[in-house]
PDB file of C-alpha atoms in Angstrom:
ATOM      1  CA  MET A   1     142.417  42.264 115.739  1.00  0.00           C
ATOM      2  CA  SER A   2     145.734  43.485 115.438  1.00  0.00           C
ATOM      3  CA  GLU A   3     148.396  41.573 116.806  1.00  0.00           C
ATOM      4  CA  SER A   4     149.910  43.769 120.362  1.00  0.00           C
ATOM      5  CA  ALA A   5     153.920  43.866 120.455  1.00  0.00           C
ATOM      6  CA  PRO A   6     155.096  42.198 123.811  1.00  0.00           C
ATOM      7  CA  GLY A   7     154.391  44.863 126.465  1.00  0.00           C
ATOM      8  CA  ALA A   8     152.523  47.047 124.412  1.00  0.00           C
ATOM      9  CA  ALA A   9     149.664  48.953 125.856  1.00  0.00           C
ATOM     10  CA  THR A  10     145.956  48.375 124.556  1.00  0.00           C
ATOM     11  CA  VAL A  11     143.063  49.763 124.721  1.00  0.00           C
ATOM     12  CA  SER A  12     141.925  47.655 128.071  1.00  0.00           C
ATOM     13  CA  ASP A  13     145.214  49.197 129.716  1.00  0.00           C
ATOM     14  CA  VAL A  14     144.060  52.698 129.289  1.00  0.00           C
ATOM     15  CA  VAL A  15     140.573  52.380 130.371  1.00  0.00           C
ATOM     16  CA  THR A  16     141.554  50.633 133.053  1.00  0.00           C
ATOM     17  CA  ALA A  17     144.066  53.323 134.241  1.00  0.00           C
ATOM     18  CA  LEU A  18     141.414  55.917 133.703  1.00  0.00           C
ATOM     19  CA  GLU A  19     138.407  53.834 135.126  1.00  0.00           C
ATOM     20  CA  THR A  20     140.933  53.567 138.332  1.00  0.00           C
ATOM     21  CA  ALA A  21     141.556  57.528 138.584  1.00  0.00           C
ATOM     22  CA  TYR A  22     137.686  58.206 137.529  1.00  0.00           C
ATOM     23  CA  PRO A  23     135.661  55.309 138.938  1.00  0.00           C
ATOM     24  CA  PRO A  24     132.379  54.801 136.968  1.00  0.00           C
ATOM     25  CA  GLU A  25     130.212  54.666 140.127  1.00  0.00           C
ATOM     26  CA  LEU A  26     130.970  58.267 140.728  1.00  0.00           C
ATOM     27  CA  ALA A  27     128.937  59.208 137.899  1.00  0.00           C
ATOM     28  CA  GLU A  28     125.721  60.814 137.661  1.00  0.00           C
ATOM     29  CA  SER A  29     122.909  58.147 136.995  1.00  0.00           C
ATOM     30  CA  TRP A  30     122.022  60.214 134.021  1.00  0.00           C
ATOM     31  CA  ASP A  31     125.483  60.044 132.701  1.00  0.00           C
ATOM     32  CA  ALA A  32     127.190  57.727 129.924  1.00  0.00           C
ATOM     33  CA  VAL A  33     130.528  57.011 130.614  1.00  0.00           C
ATOM     34  CA  GLY A  34     132.908  54.256 129.530  1.00  0.00           C
ATOM     35  CA  LEU A  35     134.413  52.935 126.027  1.00  0.00           C
ATOM     36  CA  VAL A  36     132.096  54.303 123.353  1.00  0.00           C
ATOM     37  CA  CYS A  37     133.717  52.389 120.325  1.00  0.00           C
ATOM     38  CA  GLY A  38     136.898  50.344 119.633  1.00  0.00           C
ATOM     39  CA  ASP A  39     138.217  47.046 120.369  1.00  0.00           C
ATOM     40  CA  PRO A  40     139.671  47.064 123.889  1.00  0.00           C
ATOM     41  CA  ALA A  41     142.334  44.358 122.679  1.00  0.00           C
ATOM     42  CA  GLU A  42     143.636  46.559 120.247  1.00  0.00           C
ATOM     43  CA  PRO A  43     147.441  48.023 120.661  1.00  0.00           C
ATOM     44  CA  VAL A  44     147.717  51.484 121.775  1.00  0.00           C
ATOM     45  CA  ARG A  45     150.942  53.695 120.514  1.00  0.00           C
ATOM     46  CA  ARG A  46     149.019  57.319 120.546  1.00  0.00           C
ATOM     47  CA  VAL A  47     146.197  58.749 122.457  1.00  0.00           C
ATOM     48  CA  LEU A  48     144.271  62.272 121.913  1.00  0.00           C
ATOM     49  CA  VAL A  49     142.824  63.890 125.033  1.00  0.00           C
ATOM     50  CA  CYS A  50     140.279  66.571 124.465  1.00  0.00           C
ATOM     51  CA  VAL A  51     137.317  67.977 126.137  1.00  0.00           C
ATOM     52  CA  ASP A  52     134.580  67.157 123.154  1.00  0.00           C
ATOM     53  CA  VAL A  53     134.047  64.866 120.489  1.00  0.00           C
ATOM     54  CA  VAL A  54     133.562  66.844 117.533  1.00  0.00           C
ATOM     55  CA  ARG A  55     134.608  66.382 113.735  1.00  0.00           C
ATOM     56  CA  GLU A  56     137.661  68.848 114.212  1.00  0.00           C
ATOM     57  CA  THR A  57     139.172  66.466 117.207  1.00  0.00           C
ATOM     58  CA  VAL A  58     138.546  63.181 115.386  1.00  0.00           C
ATOM     59  CA  GLU A  59     140.243  64.532 112.736  1.00  0.00           C
ATOM     60  CA  GLU A  60     143.045  65.459 114.704  1.00  0.00           C
ATOM     61  CA  ALA A  61     143.225  61.825 116.242  1.00  0.00           C
ATOM     62  CA  ILE A  62     143.092  60.348 113.023  1.00  0.00           C
ATOM     63  CA  GLU A  63     145.941  62.862 111.725  1.00  0.00           C
ATOM     64  CA  LEU A  64     148.348  61.950 114.766  1.00  0.00           C
ATOM     65  CA  GLY A  65     147.818  58.304 113.958  1.00  0.00           C
ATOM     66  CA  ALA A  66     146.091  57.895 117.387  1.00  0.00           C
ATOM     67  CA  GLN A  67     144.433  54.743 118.242  1.00  0.00           C
ATOM     68  CA  LEU A  68     142.292  56.182 121.091  1.00  0.00           C
ATOM     69  CA  ILE A  69     140.258  59.525 122.024  1.00  0.00           C
ATOM     70  CA  VAL A  70     139.923  60.149 125.840  1.00  0.00           C
ATOM     71  CA  ALA A  71     136.923  62.784 125.708  1.00  0.00           C
ATOM     72  CA  HIS A  72     135.714  64.521 128.677  1.00  0.00           C
ATOM     73  CA  HIS A  73     132.022  64.756 127.231  1.00  0.00           C
ATOM     74  CA  PRO A  74     130.135  61.913 125.934  1.00  0.00           C
ATOM     75  CA  LEU A  75     129.511  61.739 122.342  1.00  0.00           C
ATOM     76  CA  LEU A  76     126.374  59.579 122.861  1.00  0.00           C
ATOM     77  CA  LEU A  77     124.793  60.918 125.953  1.00  0.00           C
ATOM     78  CA  ARG A  78     120.942  60.541 125.231  1.00  0.00           C
ATOM     79  CA  GLY A  79     119.419  57.232 123.982  1.00  0.00           C
ATOM     80  CA  VAL A  80     120.207  56.571 120.462  1.00  0.00           C
ATOM     81  CA  HIS A  81     118.575  54.075 117.854  1.00  0.00           C
ATOM     82  CA  GLY A  82     121.436  54.002 115.382  1.00  0.00           C
ATOM     83  CA  VAL A  83     123.941  55.638 114.312  1.00  0.00           C
ATOM     84  CA  ALA A  84     123.798  55.830 110.603  1.00  0.00           C
ATOM     85  CA  ALA A  85     126.380  57.647 108.666  1.00  0.00           C
ATOM     86  CA  ASP A  86     124.229  60.218 107.603  1.00  0.00           C
ATOM     87  CA  SER A  87     123.739  61.551 110.904  1.00  0.00           C
ATOM     88  CA  THR A  88     125.787  64.102 113.029  1.00  0.00           C
ATOM     89  CA  LYS A  89     127.449  62.008 115.465  1.00  0.00           C
ATOM     90  CA  GLY A  90     126.784  58.872 113.758  1.00  0.00           C
ATOM     91  CA  SER A  91     129.296  59.976 111.305  1.00  0.00           C
ATOM     92  CA  LEU A  92     131.816  60.531 113.603  1.00  0.00           C
ATOM     93  CA  VAL A  93     131.090  56.902 114.927  1.00  0.00           C
ATOM     94  CA  HIS A  94     132.010  55.475 111.491  1.00  0.00           C
ATOM     95  CA  ARG A  95     134.891  57.560 110.968  1.00  0.00           C
ATOM     96  CA  MET A  96     136.269  56.585 114.171  1.00  0.00           C
ATOM     97  CA  ILE A  97     135.741  52.928 113.393  1.00  0.00           C
ATOM     98  CA  ARG A  98     136.930  52.733 109.533  1.00  0.00           C
ATOM     99  CA  ALA A  99     140.207  54.491 111.066  1.00  0.00           C
ATOM    100  CA  GLY A 100     140.893  51.953 113.942  1.00  0.00           C
ATOM    101  CA  VAL A 101     140.200  54.884 116.645  1.00  0.00           C
ATOM    102  CA  ALA A 102     138.629  53.915 119.810  1.00  0.00           C
ATOM    103  CA  LEU A 103     136.503  56.188 122.017  1.00  0.00           C
ATOM    104  CA  TYR A 104     136.785  56.673 126.032  1.00  0.00           C
ATOM    105  CA  CYS A 105     134.533  59.375 127.677  1.00  0.00           C
ATOM    106  CA  ALA A 106     135.008  60.192 131.348  1.00  0.00           C
ATOM    107  CA  HIS A 107     132.595  62.616 132.511  1.00  0.00           C
ATOM    108  CA  THR A 108     130.794  63.480 135.459  1.00  0.00           C
ATOM    109  CA  ASN A 109     132.943  60.398 137.150  1.00  0.00           C
ATOM    110  CA  ALA A 110     135.987  62.866 136.110  1.00  0.00           C
ATOM    111  CA  ASP A 111     133.863  65.746 137.930  1.00  0.00           C
ATOM    112  CA  SER A 112     133.376  63.821 141.118  1.00  0.00           C
ATOM    113  CA  ALA A 113     136.877  61.943 141.286  1.00  0.00           C
ATOM    114  CA  SER A 114     139.537  63.314 143.504  1.00  0.00           C
ATOM    115  CA  PRO A 115     141.619  64.735 141.913  1.00  0.00           C
ATOM    116  CA  GLY A 116     139.038  65.412 139.088  1.00  0.00           C
ATOM    117  CA  VAL A 117     138.255  67.987 136.834  1.00  0.00           C
ATOM    118  CA  SER A 118     137.903  70.959 139.066  1.00  0.00           C
ATOM    119  CA  ASP A 119     140.997  70.214 140.972  1.00  0.00           C
ATOM    120  CA  ALA A 120     142.837  70.515 137.612  1.00  0.00           C
ATOM    121  CA  LEU A 121     140.943  73.907 137.126  1.00  0.00           C
ATOM    122  CA  ALA A 122     142.142  75.009 140.885  1.00  0.00           C
ATOM    123  CA  GLU A 123     145.838  74.308 140.193  1.00  0.00           C
ATOM    124  CA  ALA A 124     145.827  76.061 136.942  1.00  0.00           C
ATOM    125  CA  ILE A 125     144.381  78.921 138.907  1.00  0.00           C
ATOM    126  CA  GLY A 126     147.119  78.519 141.642  1.00  0.00           C
ATOM    127  CA  LEU A 127     144.376  77.335 144.616  1.00  0.00           C
ATOM    128  CA  ARG A 128     145.345  75.174 147.732  1.00  0.00           C
ATOM    129  CA  VAL A 129     142.380  72.429 147.483  1.00  0.00           C
ATOM    130  CA  LEU A 130     140.747  72.261 150.662  1.00  0.00           C
ATOM    131  CA  ALA A 131     137.416  70.315 150.195  1.00  0.00           C
ATOM    132  CA  PRO A 132     134.527  69.460 147.392  1.00  0.00           C
ATOM    133  CA  LEU A 133     131.529  71.867 147.168  1.00  0.00           C
ATOM    134  CA  SER A 134     129.088  69.479 146.724  1.00  0.00           C
ATOM    135  CA  PRO A 135     130.375  66.209 148.305  1.00  0.00           C
ATOM    136  CA  HIS A 136     129.649  63.111 146.806  1.00  0.00           C
ATOM    137  CA  THR A 137     126.944  60.762 148.412  1.00  0.00           C
ATOM    138  CA  SER A 138     129.418  57.768 148.544  1.00  0.00           C
ATOM    139  CA  THR A 139     132.336  58.262 150.762  1.00  0.00           C
ATOM    140  CA  GLU A 140     134.306  55.356 149.577  1.00  0.00           C
ATOM    141  CA  HIS A 141     136.613  56.971 147.322  1.00  0.00           C
ATOM    142  CA  GLY A 142     137.662  59.803 149.957  1.00  0.00           C
ATOM    143  CA  ALA A 143     137.122  63.641 149.352  1.00  0.00           C
ATOM    144  CA  THR A 144     134.935  62.724 146.090  1.00  0.00           C
ATOM    145  CA  GLY A 145     132.297  65.366 144.940  1.00  0.00           C
ATOM    146  CA  ILE A 146     131.536  68.356 142.470  1.00  0.00           C
ATOM    147  CA  GLY A 147     133.648  71.302 142.421  1.00  0.00           C
ATOM    148  CA  ARG A 148     136.418  72.151 144.774  1.00  0.00           C
ATOM    149  CA  ILE A 149     136.888  75.032 147.365  1.00  0.00           C
ATOM    150  CA  GLY A 150     140.307  76.106 147.955  1.00  0.00           C
ATOM    151  CA  GLU A 151     142.547  79.032 148.687  1.00  0.00           C
ATOM    152  CA  LEU A 152     144.926  81.502 147.166  1.00  0.00           C
ATOM    153  CA  PRO A 153     148.346  82.067 149.057  1.00  0.00           C
ATOM    154  CA  GLU A 154     147.682  85.463 149.366  1.00  0.00           C
ATOM    155  CA  PRO A 155     144.375  87.647 149.613  1.00  0.00           C
ATOM    156  CA  GLU A 156     144.122  89.795 146.145  1.00  0.00           C
ATOM    157  CA  PRO A 157     141.597  92.440 144.619  1.00  0.00           C
ATOM    158  CA  PHE A 158     138.830  91.023 142.822  1.00  0.00           C
ATOM    159  CA  GLY A 159     139.982  92.789 139.544  1.00  0.00           C
ATOM    160  CA  ALA A 160     143.158  90.798 139.681  1.00  0.00           C
ATOM    161  CA  PHE A 161     142.073  87.597 140.360  1.00  0.00           C
ATOM    162  CA  VAL A 162     140.330  87.780 137.403  1.00  0.00           C
ATOM    163  CA  GLU A 163     142.821  88.520 135.193  1.00  0.00           C
ATOM    164  CA  ARG A 164     144.708  85.697 137.061  1.00  0.00           C
ATOM    165  CA  VAL A 165     141.717  83.361 135.715  1.00  0.00           C
ATOM    166  CA  ALA A 166     141.977  84.410 132.182  1.00  0.00           C
ATOM    167  CA  GLN A 167     145.849  84.070 132.179  1.00  0.00           C
ATOM    168  CA  ALA A 168     145.926  80.802 133.568  1.00  0.00           C
ATOM    169  CA  LEU A 169     143.461  79.267 130.840  1.00  0.00           C
ATOM    170  CA  PRO A 170     143.231  79.137 127.012  1.00  0.00           C
ATOM    171  CA  THR A 171     141.984  82.256 125.283  1.00  0.00           C
ATOM    172  CA  THR A 172     138.373  82.179 124.000  1.00  0.00           C
ATOM    173  CA  GLU A 173     136.410  84.940 121.900  1.00  0.00           C
ATOM    174  CA  PRO A 174     134.119  85.335 125.018  1.00  0.00           C
ATOM    175  CA  GLY A 175     136.692  85.475 127.415  1.00  0.00           C
ATOM    176  CA  VAL A 176     136.492  85.866 131.053  1.00  0.00           C
ATOM    177  CA  LEU A 177     134.243  87.874 132.682  1.00  0.00           C
ATOM    178  CA  GLY A 178     133.824  89.011 136.366  1.00  0.00           C
ATOM    179  CA  ALA A 179     130.782  90.409 138.653  1.00  0.00           C
ATOM    180  CA  GLY A 180     131.888  91.955 141.955  1.00  0.00           C
ATOM    181  CA  ASP A 181     133.454  95.000 143.337  1.00  0.00           C
ATOM    182  CA  PRO A 182     137.164  95.100 141.643  1.00  0.00           C
ATOM    183  CA  ASP A 183     138.775  96.256 144.785  1.00  0.00           C
ATOM    184  CA  ARG A 184     137.147  93.142 146.978  1.00  0.00           C
ATOM    185  CA  PRO A 185     139.819  91.136 148.531  1.00  0.00           C
ATOM    186  CA  ILE A 186     139.732  87.390 147.419  1.00  0.00           C
ATOM    187  CA  ARG A 187     141.580  84.735 149.354  1.00  0.00           C
ATOM    188  CA  THR A 188     138.622  82.032 149.338  1.00  0.00           C
ATOM    189  CA  VAL A 189     137.490  80.642 146.244  1.00  0.00           C
ATOM    190  CA  ALA A 190     134.847  77.824 145.113  1.00  0.00           C
ATOM    191  CA  VAL A 191     135.230  76.664 141.653  1.00  0.00           C
ATOM    192  CA  SER A 192     133.494  74.175 139.445  1.00  0.00           C
ATOM    193  CA  GLY A 193     134.707  72.988 135.814  1.00  0.00           C
ATOM    194  CA  GLY A 194     131.395  72.986 133.449  1.00  0.00           C
ATOM    195  CA  ALA A 195     128.226  74.563 133.805  1.00  0.00           C
ATOM    196  CA  GLY A 196     127.778  75.580 137.482  1.00  0.00           C
ATOM    197  CA  ASP A 197     125.250  78.014 138.398  1.00  0.00           C
ATOM    198  CA  SER A 198     123.032  75.302 140.341  1.00  0.00           C
ATOM    199  CA  TYR A 199     126.041  75.436 142.759  1.00  0.00           C
ATOM    200  CA  LEU A 200     125.621  78.926 143.523  1.00  0.00           C
ATOM    201  CA  GLY A 201     123.645  78.243 146.584  1.00  0.00           C
ATOM    202  CA  ALA A 202     126.648  75.912 147.712  1.00  0.00           C
ATOM    203  CA  ALA A 203     129.498  78.342 146.973  1.00  0.00           C
ATOM    204  CA  THR A 204     127.258  80.877 149.005  1.00  0.00           C
ATOM    205  CA  ALA A 205     126.962  78.656 152.311  1.00  0.00           C
ATOM    206  CA  ALA A 206     130.534  78.062 151.831  1.00  0.00           C
ATOM    207  CA  GLY A 207     131.172  81.480 152.618  1.00  0.00           C
ATOM    208  CA  VAL A 208     134.067  81.652 149.674  1.00  0.00           C
ATOM    209  CA  ASP A 209     135.133  85.092 148.556  1.00  0.00           C
ATOM    210  CA  ALA A 210     134.437  84.428 144.791  1.00  0.00           C
ATOM    211  CA  TYR A 211     133.158  81.318 142.459  1.00  0.00           C
ATOM    212  CA  VAL A 212     134.604  80.570 139.283  1.00  0.00           C
ATOM    213  CA  THR A 213     132.459  78.482 137.081  1.00  0.00           C
ATOM    214  CA  ALA A 214     131.488  78.259 133.344  1.00  0.00           C
ATOM    215  CA  ASP A 215     127.797  78.851 131.794  1.00  0.00           C
ATOM    216  CA  LEU A 216     126.678  81.458 134.527  1.00  0.00           C
ATOM    217  CA  ARG A 217     122.852  82.265 132.878  1.00  0.00           C
ATOM    218  CA  HIS A 218     121.909  85.848 133.397  1.00  0.00           C
ATOM    219  CA  HIS A 219     118.810  85.386 136.011  1.00  0.00           C
ATOM    220  CA  PRO A 220     120.411  82.732 138.476  1.00  0.00           C
ATOM    221  CA  ALA A 221     123.723  85.137 138.294  1.00  0.00           C
ATOM    222  CA  GLY A 222     121.800  88.128 138.981  1.00  0.00           C
ATOM    223  CA  GLU A 223     119.600  86.965 141.514  1.00  0.00           C
ATOM    224  CA  HIS A 224     122.856  85.739 143.430  1.00  0.00           C
ATOM    225  CA  LEU A 225     124.321  89.200 143.117  1.00  0.00           C
ATOM    226  CA  GLU A 226     120.990  90.558 144.527  1.00  0.00           C
ATOM    227  CA  SER A 227     120.747  88.159 147.919  1.00  0.00           C
ATOM    228  CA  VAL A 228     120.896  89.705 150.977  1.00  0.00           C
ATOM    229  CA  GLY A 229     123.958  89.295 152.879  1.00  0.00           C
ATOM    230  CA  ARG A 230     127.681  88.636 151.578  1.00  0.00           C
ATOM    231  CA  VAL A 231     127.634  86.465 148.260  1.00  0.00           C
ATOM    232  CA  PRO A 232     130.745  85.321 146.202  1.00  0.00           C
ATOM    233  CA  ALA A 233     131.746  87.793 143.657  1.00  0.00           C
ATOM    234  CA  LEU A 234     131.306  85.459 140.456  1.00  0.00           C
ATOM    235  CA  VAL A 235     133.815  84.850 137.696  1.00  0.00           C
ATOM    236  CA  GLY A 236     132.593  83.328 134.543  1.00  0.00           C
ATOM    237  CA  LEU A 237     134.050  80.986 131.972  1.00  0.00           C
ATOM    238  CA  THR A 238     133.378  79.156 128.705  1.00  0.00           C
ATOM    239  CA  HIS A 239     132.474  75.513 129.277  1.00  0.00           C
ATOM    240  CA  TRP A 240     135.382  74.362 127.316  1.00  0.00           C
ATOM    241  CA  ALA A 241     138.146  76.739 129.009  1.00  0.00           C
ATOM    242  CA  SER A 242     136.808  75.569 132.640  1.00  0.00           C
ATOM    243  CA  GLU A 243     137.238  71.745 131.761  1.00  0.00           C
ATOM    244  CA  TRP A 244     140.331  71.974 129.445  1.00  0.00           C
ATOM    245  CA  PRO A 245     142.875  71.638 132.167  1.00  0.00           C
ATOM    246  CA  TRP A 246     141.725  68.201 133.128  1.00  0.00           C
ATOM    247  CA  CYS A 247     143.160  67.162 130.089  1.00  0.00           C
ATOM    248  CA  GLY A 248     146.786  67.433 131.195  1.00  0.00           C
ATOM    249  CA  GLN A 249     145.572  65.701 134.158  1.00  0.00           C
ATOM    250  CA  ALA A 250     144.194  62.847 132.473  1.00  0.00           C
ATOM    251  CA  SER A 251     147.348  62.860 130.398  1.00  0.00           C
ATOM    252  CA  THR A 252     149.472  62.267 133.467  1.00  0.00           C
ATOM    253  CA  VAL A 253     147.345  59.509 134.367  1.00  0.00           C
ATOM    254  CA  ILE A 254     147.491  57.743 131.207  1.00  0.00           C
ATOM    255  CA  GLY A 255     151.491  58.369 130.810  1.00  0.00           C
ATOM    256  CA  ALA A 256     151.808  56.841 134.211  1.00  0.00           C
ATOM    257  CA  ALA A 257     150.021  53.501 133.620  1.00  0.00           C
ATOM    258  CA  THR A 258     151.636  52.928 130.343  1.00  0.00           C
ATOM    259  CA  ALA A 259     155.523  53.833 131.503  1.00  0.00           C
ATOM    260  CA  GLY A 260     155.596  55.996 128.644  1.00  0.00           C
ATOM    261  CA  THR A 261     155.241  53.535 126.022  1.00  0.00           C
ATOM    262  CA  VAL A 262     152.180  55.555 124.876  1.00  0.00           C
ATOM    263  CA  GLU A 263     152.535  59.064 123.138  1.00  0.00           C
ATOM    264  CA  VAL A 264     149.671  61.192 124.676  1.00  0.00           C
ATOM    265  CA  HIS A 265     148.826  64.467 123.105  1.00  0.00           C
ATOM    266  CA  ILE A 266     146.506  67.238 124.207  1.00  0.00           C
ATOM    267  CA  SER A 267     144.434  68.697 121.866  1.00  0.00           C
ATOM    268  CA  THR A 268     144.218  72.711 122.166  1.00  0.00           C
ATOM    269  CA  ARG A 269     141.462  73.140 119.415  1.00  0.00           C
ATOM    270  CA  SER A 270     138.921  75.303 121.003  1.00  0.00           C
ATOM    271  CA  THR A 271     135.672  73.253 120.615  1.00  0.00           C
ATOM    272  CA  ASP A 272     133.898  76.348 122.130  1.00  0.00           C
ATOM    273  CA  PRO A 273     131.101  76.943 119.832  1.00  0.00           C
ATOM    274  CA  TRP A 274     131.718  80.853 119.789  1.00  0.00           C
ATOM    275  CA  ASN A 275     134.479  82.038 117.635  1.00  0.00           C
ATOM    276  CA  VAL A 276     133.455  85.393 116.411  1.00  0.00           C
ATOM    277  CA  ARG A 277     133.650  88.540 118.382  1.00  0.00           C
ATOM    278  CA  ALA A 278     132.124  91.751 117.120  1.00  0.00           C
ATOM    279  CA  GLY A 279     134.262  94.788 117.379  1.00  0.00           C
TER     280      GLY A 279
END
């Protein structure tokens, strides 16, 4: 084990800061959050924050000389019986361990925390957050839950709002799509980072003008728009773009907790699988 310089931050220090901001008890029962690999006592001088743990972000961390990757999506979400180096995920675990890089994942606990993933998305778009979209069953941690309901400073046409969202987030090949009347005034907005079509009903019940989320599927979106009565217009994002603003939020958490002794880098490498657009 490496000797820590006096006052140097450790993996454990960063984990404590992250778990204070994103309490593990807020994670869904099926989720896998926490330290995946690495020694909690090891010193940390550089951290890479990203959405996905993939070959590209692991190599980015090693190139930076980072001792810790903080990711939103778990690397090992489902139960595994081994991490052989000739398997896709096992090869990443071996690569990190050999390079002395620890991995910590904050997933649905970061989704539900306040502030959390959807707060970062709302802030990027320019919304003032009012309440959770789907409140957490526990009130111990305040106004927590999946998604957020917010409002714009002034109403604007839906067409302009879709453009606002596109300008606020990283550019992706699939881009940003809108479904609704381009002239409809938009003031109240629900957002949910990540795949959020399961909250279409919650957005409708909240009475918002628009709902922004990722991975909207054909049938749920189509049935939503065909519903009787007034329903929110839809803005569809890629999964990575919708959650990338959280990286900045997590970076701030780490920086504040380590008093500037740790360099925090935010990965800007898109880990969306879609990288070619026809035409």
